[in-house]
XYZ file of C-alpha atoms in Angstrom:
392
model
C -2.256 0.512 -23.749
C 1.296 -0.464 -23.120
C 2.452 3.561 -22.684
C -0.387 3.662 -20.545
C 0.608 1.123 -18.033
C 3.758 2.226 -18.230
C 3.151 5.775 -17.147
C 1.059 4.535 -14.442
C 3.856 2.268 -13.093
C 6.587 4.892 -13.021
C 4.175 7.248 -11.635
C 2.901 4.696 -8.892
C 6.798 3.445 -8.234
C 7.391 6.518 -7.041
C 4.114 7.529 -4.633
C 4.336 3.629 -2.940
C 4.791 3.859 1.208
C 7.464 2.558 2.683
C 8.102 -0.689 4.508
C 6.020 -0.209 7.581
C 7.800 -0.669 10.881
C 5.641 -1.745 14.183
C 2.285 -1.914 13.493
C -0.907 -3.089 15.392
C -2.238 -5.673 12.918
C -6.001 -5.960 14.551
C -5.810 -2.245 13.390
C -4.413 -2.469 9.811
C -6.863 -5.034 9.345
C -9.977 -3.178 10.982
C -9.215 -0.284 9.223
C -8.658 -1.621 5.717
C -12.151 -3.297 6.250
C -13.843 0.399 7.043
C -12.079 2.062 4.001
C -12.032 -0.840 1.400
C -15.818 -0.213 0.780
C -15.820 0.769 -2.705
C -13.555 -2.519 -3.589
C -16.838 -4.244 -3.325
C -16.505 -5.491 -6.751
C -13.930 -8.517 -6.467
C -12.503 -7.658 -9.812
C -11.487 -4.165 -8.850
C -10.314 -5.434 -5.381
C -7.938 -7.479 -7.309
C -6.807 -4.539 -9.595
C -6.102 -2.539 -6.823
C -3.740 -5.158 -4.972
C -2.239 -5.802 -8.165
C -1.408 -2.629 -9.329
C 0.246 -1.560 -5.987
C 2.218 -4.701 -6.443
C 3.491 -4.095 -10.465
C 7.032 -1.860 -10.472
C 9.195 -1.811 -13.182
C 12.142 -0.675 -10.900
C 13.121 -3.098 -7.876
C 15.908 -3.860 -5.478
C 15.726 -7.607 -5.308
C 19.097 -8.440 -3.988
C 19.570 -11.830 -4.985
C 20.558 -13.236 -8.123
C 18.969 -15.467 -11.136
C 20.419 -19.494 -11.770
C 20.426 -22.032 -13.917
C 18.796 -25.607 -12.805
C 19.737 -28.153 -14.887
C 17.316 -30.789 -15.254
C 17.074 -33.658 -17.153
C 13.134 -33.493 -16.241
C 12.528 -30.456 -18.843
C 13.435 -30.854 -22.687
C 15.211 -27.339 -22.489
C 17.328 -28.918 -20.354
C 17.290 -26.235 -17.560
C 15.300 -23.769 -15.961
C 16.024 -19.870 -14.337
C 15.360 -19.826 -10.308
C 15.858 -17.055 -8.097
C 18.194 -17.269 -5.002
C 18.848 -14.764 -2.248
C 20.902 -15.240 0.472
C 20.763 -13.578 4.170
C 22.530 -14.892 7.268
C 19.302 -16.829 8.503
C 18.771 -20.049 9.576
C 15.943 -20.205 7.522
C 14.778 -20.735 3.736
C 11.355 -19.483 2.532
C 10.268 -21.140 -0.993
C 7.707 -19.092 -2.669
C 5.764 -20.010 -5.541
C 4.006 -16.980 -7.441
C 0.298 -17.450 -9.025
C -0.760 -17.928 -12.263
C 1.902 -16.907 -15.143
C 4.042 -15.844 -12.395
C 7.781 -14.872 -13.220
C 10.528 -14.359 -11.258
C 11.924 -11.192 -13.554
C 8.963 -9.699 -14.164
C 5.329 -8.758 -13.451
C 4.359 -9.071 -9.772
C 6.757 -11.606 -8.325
C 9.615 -8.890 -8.167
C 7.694 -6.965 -5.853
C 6.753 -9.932 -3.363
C 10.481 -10.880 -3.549
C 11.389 -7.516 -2.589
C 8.707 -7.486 0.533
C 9.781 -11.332 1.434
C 13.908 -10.320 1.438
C 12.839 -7.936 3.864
C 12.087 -10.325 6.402
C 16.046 -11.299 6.543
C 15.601 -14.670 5.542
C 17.494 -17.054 2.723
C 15.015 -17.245 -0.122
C 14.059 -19.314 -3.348
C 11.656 -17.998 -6.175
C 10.477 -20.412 -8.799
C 8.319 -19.206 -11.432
C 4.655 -20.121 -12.191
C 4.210 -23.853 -14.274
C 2.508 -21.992 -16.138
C 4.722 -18.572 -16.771
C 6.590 -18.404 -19.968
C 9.924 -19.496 -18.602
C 8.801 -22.672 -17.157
C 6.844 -23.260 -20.473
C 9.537 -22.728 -22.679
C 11.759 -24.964 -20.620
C 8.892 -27.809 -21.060
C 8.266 -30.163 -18.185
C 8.707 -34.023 -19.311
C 4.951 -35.038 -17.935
C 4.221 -38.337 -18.388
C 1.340 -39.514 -17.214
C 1.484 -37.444 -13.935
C 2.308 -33.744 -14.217
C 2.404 -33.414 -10.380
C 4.560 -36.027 -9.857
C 7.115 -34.175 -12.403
C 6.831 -30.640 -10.741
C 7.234 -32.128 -7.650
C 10.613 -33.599 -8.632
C 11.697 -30.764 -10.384
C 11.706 -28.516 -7.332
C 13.669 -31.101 -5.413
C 16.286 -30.877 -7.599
C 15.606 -27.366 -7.052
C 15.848 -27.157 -3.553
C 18.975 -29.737 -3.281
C 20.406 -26.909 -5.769
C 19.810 -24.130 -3.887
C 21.220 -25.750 -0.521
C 24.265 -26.827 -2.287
C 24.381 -22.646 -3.387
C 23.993 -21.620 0.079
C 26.086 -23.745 1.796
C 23.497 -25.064 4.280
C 21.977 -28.560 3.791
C 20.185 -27.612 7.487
C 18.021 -24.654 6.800
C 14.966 -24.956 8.299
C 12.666 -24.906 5.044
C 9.089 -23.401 4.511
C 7.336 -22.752 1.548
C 4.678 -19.619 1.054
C 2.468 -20.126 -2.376
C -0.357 -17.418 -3.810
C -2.926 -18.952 -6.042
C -2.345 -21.307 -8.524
C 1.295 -21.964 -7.101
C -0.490 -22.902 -3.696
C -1.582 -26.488 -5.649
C 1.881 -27.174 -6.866
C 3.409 -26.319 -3.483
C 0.908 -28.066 -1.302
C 1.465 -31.322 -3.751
C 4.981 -30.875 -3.098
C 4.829 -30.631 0.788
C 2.448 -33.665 0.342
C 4.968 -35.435 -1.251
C 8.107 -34.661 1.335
C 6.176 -35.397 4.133
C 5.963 -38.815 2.955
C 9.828 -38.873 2.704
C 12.203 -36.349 3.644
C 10.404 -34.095 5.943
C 12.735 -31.357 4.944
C 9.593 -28.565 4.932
C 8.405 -27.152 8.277
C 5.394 -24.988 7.312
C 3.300 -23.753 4.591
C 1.325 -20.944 3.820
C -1.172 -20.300 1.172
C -1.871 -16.868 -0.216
C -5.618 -17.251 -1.990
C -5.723 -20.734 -3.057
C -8.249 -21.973 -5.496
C -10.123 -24.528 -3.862
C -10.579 -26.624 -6.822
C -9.039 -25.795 -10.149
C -11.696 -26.948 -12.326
C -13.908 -24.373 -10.904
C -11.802 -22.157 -11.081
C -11.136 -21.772 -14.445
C -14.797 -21.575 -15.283
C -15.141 -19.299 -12.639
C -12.408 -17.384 -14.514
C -14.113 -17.587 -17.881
C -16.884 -16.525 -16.096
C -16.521 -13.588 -14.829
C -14.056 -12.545 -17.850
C -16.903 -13.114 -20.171
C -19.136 -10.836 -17.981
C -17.037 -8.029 -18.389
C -16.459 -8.353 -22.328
C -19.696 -7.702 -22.322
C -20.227 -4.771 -20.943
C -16.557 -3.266 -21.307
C -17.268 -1.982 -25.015
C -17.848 1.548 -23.932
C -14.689 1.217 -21.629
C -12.010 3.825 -23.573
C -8.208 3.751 -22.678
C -9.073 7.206 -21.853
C -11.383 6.390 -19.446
C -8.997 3.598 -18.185
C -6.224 5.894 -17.631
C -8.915 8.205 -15.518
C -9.865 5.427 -13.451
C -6.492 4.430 -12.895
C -5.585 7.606 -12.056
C -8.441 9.106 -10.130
C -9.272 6.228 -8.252
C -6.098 3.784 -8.109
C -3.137 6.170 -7.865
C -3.929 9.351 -6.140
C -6.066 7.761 -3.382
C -5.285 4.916 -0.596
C -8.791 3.406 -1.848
C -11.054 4.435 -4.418
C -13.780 6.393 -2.925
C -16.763 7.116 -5.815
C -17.251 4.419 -8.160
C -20.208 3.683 -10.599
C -20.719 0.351 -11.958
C -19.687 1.584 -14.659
C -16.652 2.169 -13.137
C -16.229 -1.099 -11.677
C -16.404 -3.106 -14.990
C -13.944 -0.658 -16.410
C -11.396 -1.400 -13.947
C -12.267 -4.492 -13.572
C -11.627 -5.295 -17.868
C -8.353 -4.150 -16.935
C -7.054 -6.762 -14.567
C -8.953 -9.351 -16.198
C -8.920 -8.759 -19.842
C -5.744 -6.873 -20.597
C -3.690 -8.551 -17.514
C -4.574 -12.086 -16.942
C -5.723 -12.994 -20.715
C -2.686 -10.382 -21.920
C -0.776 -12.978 -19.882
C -1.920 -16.167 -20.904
C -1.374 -14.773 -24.632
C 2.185 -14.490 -23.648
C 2.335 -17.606 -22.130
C 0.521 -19.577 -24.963
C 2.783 -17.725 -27.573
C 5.770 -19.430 -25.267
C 3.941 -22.728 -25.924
C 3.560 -22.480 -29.480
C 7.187 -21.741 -29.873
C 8.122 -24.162 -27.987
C 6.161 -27.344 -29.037
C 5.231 -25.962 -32.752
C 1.411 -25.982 -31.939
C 0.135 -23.284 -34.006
C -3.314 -23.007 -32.711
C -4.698 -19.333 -32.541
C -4.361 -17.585 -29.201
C -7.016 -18.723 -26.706
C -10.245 -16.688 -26.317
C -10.667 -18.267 -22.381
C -8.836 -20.737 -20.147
C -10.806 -23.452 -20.950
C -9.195 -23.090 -24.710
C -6.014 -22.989 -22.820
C -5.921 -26.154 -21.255
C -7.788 -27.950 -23.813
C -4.850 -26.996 -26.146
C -2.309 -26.630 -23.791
C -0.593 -29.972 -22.771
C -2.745 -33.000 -23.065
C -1.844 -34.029 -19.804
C -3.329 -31.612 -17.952
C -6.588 -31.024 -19.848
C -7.235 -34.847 -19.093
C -7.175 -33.914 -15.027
C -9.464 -31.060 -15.759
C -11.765 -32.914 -17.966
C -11.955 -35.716 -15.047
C -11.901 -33.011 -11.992
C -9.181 -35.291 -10.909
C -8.315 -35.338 -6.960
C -5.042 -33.877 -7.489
C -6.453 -30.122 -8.846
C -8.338 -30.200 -5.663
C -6.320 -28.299 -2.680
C -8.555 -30.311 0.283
C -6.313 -33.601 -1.301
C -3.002 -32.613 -0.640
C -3.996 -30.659 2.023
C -5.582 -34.349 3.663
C -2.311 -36.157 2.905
C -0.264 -33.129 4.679
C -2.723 -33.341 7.761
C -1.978 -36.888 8.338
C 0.276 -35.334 10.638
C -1.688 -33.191 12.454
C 0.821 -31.397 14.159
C 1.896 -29.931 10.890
C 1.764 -26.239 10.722
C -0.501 -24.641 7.852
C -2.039 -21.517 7.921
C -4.388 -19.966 4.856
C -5.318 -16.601 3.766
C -8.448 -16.021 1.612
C -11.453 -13.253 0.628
C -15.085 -14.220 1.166
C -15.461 -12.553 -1.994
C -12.837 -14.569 -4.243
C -14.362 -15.179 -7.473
C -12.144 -18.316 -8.459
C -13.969 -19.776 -5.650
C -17.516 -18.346 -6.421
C -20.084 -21.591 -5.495
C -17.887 -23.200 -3.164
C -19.075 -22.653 0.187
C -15.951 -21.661 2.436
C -17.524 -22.758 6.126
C -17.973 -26.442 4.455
C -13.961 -25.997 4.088
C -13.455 -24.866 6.939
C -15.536 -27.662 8.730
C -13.528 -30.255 6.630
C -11.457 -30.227 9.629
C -8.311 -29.917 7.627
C -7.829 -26.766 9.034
C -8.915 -25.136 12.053
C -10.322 -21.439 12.637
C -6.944 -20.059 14.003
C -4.946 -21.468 10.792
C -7.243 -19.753 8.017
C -7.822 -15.612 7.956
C -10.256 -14.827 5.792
C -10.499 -10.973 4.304
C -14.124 -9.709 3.750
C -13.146 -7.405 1.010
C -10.006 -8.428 -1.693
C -11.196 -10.449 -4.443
C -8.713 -12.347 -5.530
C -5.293 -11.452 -3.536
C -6.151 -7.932 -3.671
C -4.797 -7.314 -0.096
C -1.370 -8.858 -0.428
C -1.062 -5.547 -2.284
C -1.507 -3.709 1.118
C 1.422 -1.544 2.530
C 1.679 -3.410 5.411
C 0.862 -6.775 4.442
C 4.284 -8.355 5.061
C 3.811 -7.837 8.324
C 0.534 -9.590 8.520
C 2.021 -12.351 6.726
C 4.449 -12.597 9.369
C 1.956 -12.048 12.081
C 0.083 -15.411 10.630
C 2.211 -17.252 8.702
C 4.049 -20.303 10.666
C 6.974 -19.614 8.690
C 7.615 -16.534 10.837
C 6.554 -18.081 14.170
C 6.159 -21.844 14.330
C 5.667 -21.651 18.195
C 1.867 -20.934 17.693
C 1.572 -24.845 16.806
């Protein structure tokens, strides 16, 4: 399988568009909506964002440092800074298992340099780097993160030789809860961050990670006719020679869809748990779901899961952060993201933490499939109040 996705990756580095220039964004959006039909399937939505997003080969421009931090028992912990002659500093925090060298990330900090600004890249609290470096918890894991990237920012200010950057953070998934605890927590003191935007949030991480388990379990299932023959087709037929996939079967669907789900994000979490075990000398067999994760995981955060604490639930932070209302947050989302499956989006939205013009909602994607759209850095900068704070 490895050859495989290797293959695919060189193949796909070298058929990627370039960085669109001017574009009419109510038309890259109406027209993705028209062709995305046959991403019905959240799963395979996701696959196909994530694929256009994986390269082996990148030009990130900036360069890898060590924090030290007497917060982690490693003692310190790889960030990635890039500097540009801005006046501005974008933070962003990549989803689950997220790493700064590898995987996804590289290609979002390739898209994100492009917008000329400074920029800091923290891996994923739960990628293997920021495993292995092992957070001192306590009793409150947020409380830790949150402190760890203030010594990260201070450290990257000190590196660019600008304590007056105008700071805003951009999160995807899982990294939006750490980030939006964080920008809860400077609001209350420092007031350093301007914005923040969040790239496919889970609205509650509880649910999500049965949601996850869910919908991984459905396509075990039914996956056991799914051949790494018929995977490379797919891949191929549908994923790499065409903008969208045009003619799938359900079949099809579940095939792709294993691929993402089964040998991506539980390949991942194997990686990551194997980082853990190393670590922390827990030698409990590899988890068969996330819920095995967790409950093995660190202690600490199983016992927020197990209570569905308020602090794995975005609408807290995101209350705390609206206590000034003037402060800029803007959302992006699919109707049809399954880490949010049950959770009814219009009773977010009429929360009242955020209003219709700060919240774009995709109706095809799954989950963060579009972010793996050509153009998509330019509808991030269309929307996100990092780019254009005037809006507010």
């Amino acid at each position: 399988m490895k050859k495989l996705f290797t293959l695919f990756i060189l193949l796909n580095y070298f058929l990627q568009f370039s960085f669109a220039s001017e574009v009419d964004i109510n038309k890259i959006l109406s027209e993705a909506h028209l062709k995305s039909k046959h991403l019905k399937a959240p799963a395979v939505a996701s696959l196909w964002g994530g694929q256009r997003r994986f390269k082996i080969f990148h030009n990130n421009n900036g360069e890898i440092l060590s924090l030290k931090s007497s917060l982690l028992k490693s003692g310190n912990l790889n960030i990635y800074i890039s500097k540009k002659p801005s006046n501005k500093l974008i933070i962003f925090f990549p989803g689950i298992f997220g790493s700064i060298q590898k995987g996804i990330t590289p290609h979002m900090i390739g898209q994100l340099e492009k917008t000329q600004t400074n920029l800091l890249v923290l891996s994923n609290f739960l990628s293997t780097e920021h495993i292995s470096a092992h957070p001192l918890y306590g009793d409150d894991p947020f409380k830790t993160e949150t402190l760890i990237l203030e010594q990260a920012l201070d450290f990257s200010l000190l590196q660019l030789n600008n304590k007056k950057l105008e700071i805003h953070v951009i999160a995807e998934s899982l990294g939006s809860i750490v980030a939006s605890a964080w920008v809860s927590e400077d609001q209350k003191k420092n007031k350093r961050i301007k914005s923040l935007t969040l790239l496919w949030p889970p609205f509650e991480l509880k649910h999500a990670m049965k949601n996850f388990d869910k919908i991984v379990n459905e396509h075990r299932k039914a996956n056991h006719n799914c051949h790494i023959i018929n995977k490379a087709w797919l891949l191929t037929k549908e994923m790499l020679l065409k903008d969208f996939p045009d003619s799938l079967s359900k079949s099809d669907e579940i095939c792709l869809g294993s691929i993402v789900l089964i040998d991506g994000f539980m390949g991942s979490m194997k990686k990551s748990w194997e980082a853990h075990s190393q670590t922390s000398g827990n030698k409990t067999s590899n988890p068969e779901s996330f819920e095995d994760f967790f409950k093995n995981y660190r202690k600490e955060l199983w016992d927020l899961l197990v209570q569905n604490h308020e602090s794995i639930k975005l609408t807290t932070w995101l209350s705390k952060i609206k206590s000034d209302a003037n402060f800029p947050i803007f959302l992006f989302t699919s109707k049809n993201d399954f880490l949010n499956n049950g959770l009814d989006l219009e009773v977010f939205k009429k929360s009242g933490l955020l209003s219709d013009n700060e919240i774009l909602v995709f109706p095809w994607g799954g989950h963060s499939g579009p972010v793996g759209m050509t153009e998509f850095t330019q509808i991030l900068m269309k929307f996100s109040p990092a780019y254009s704070t005037t809006r507010y």
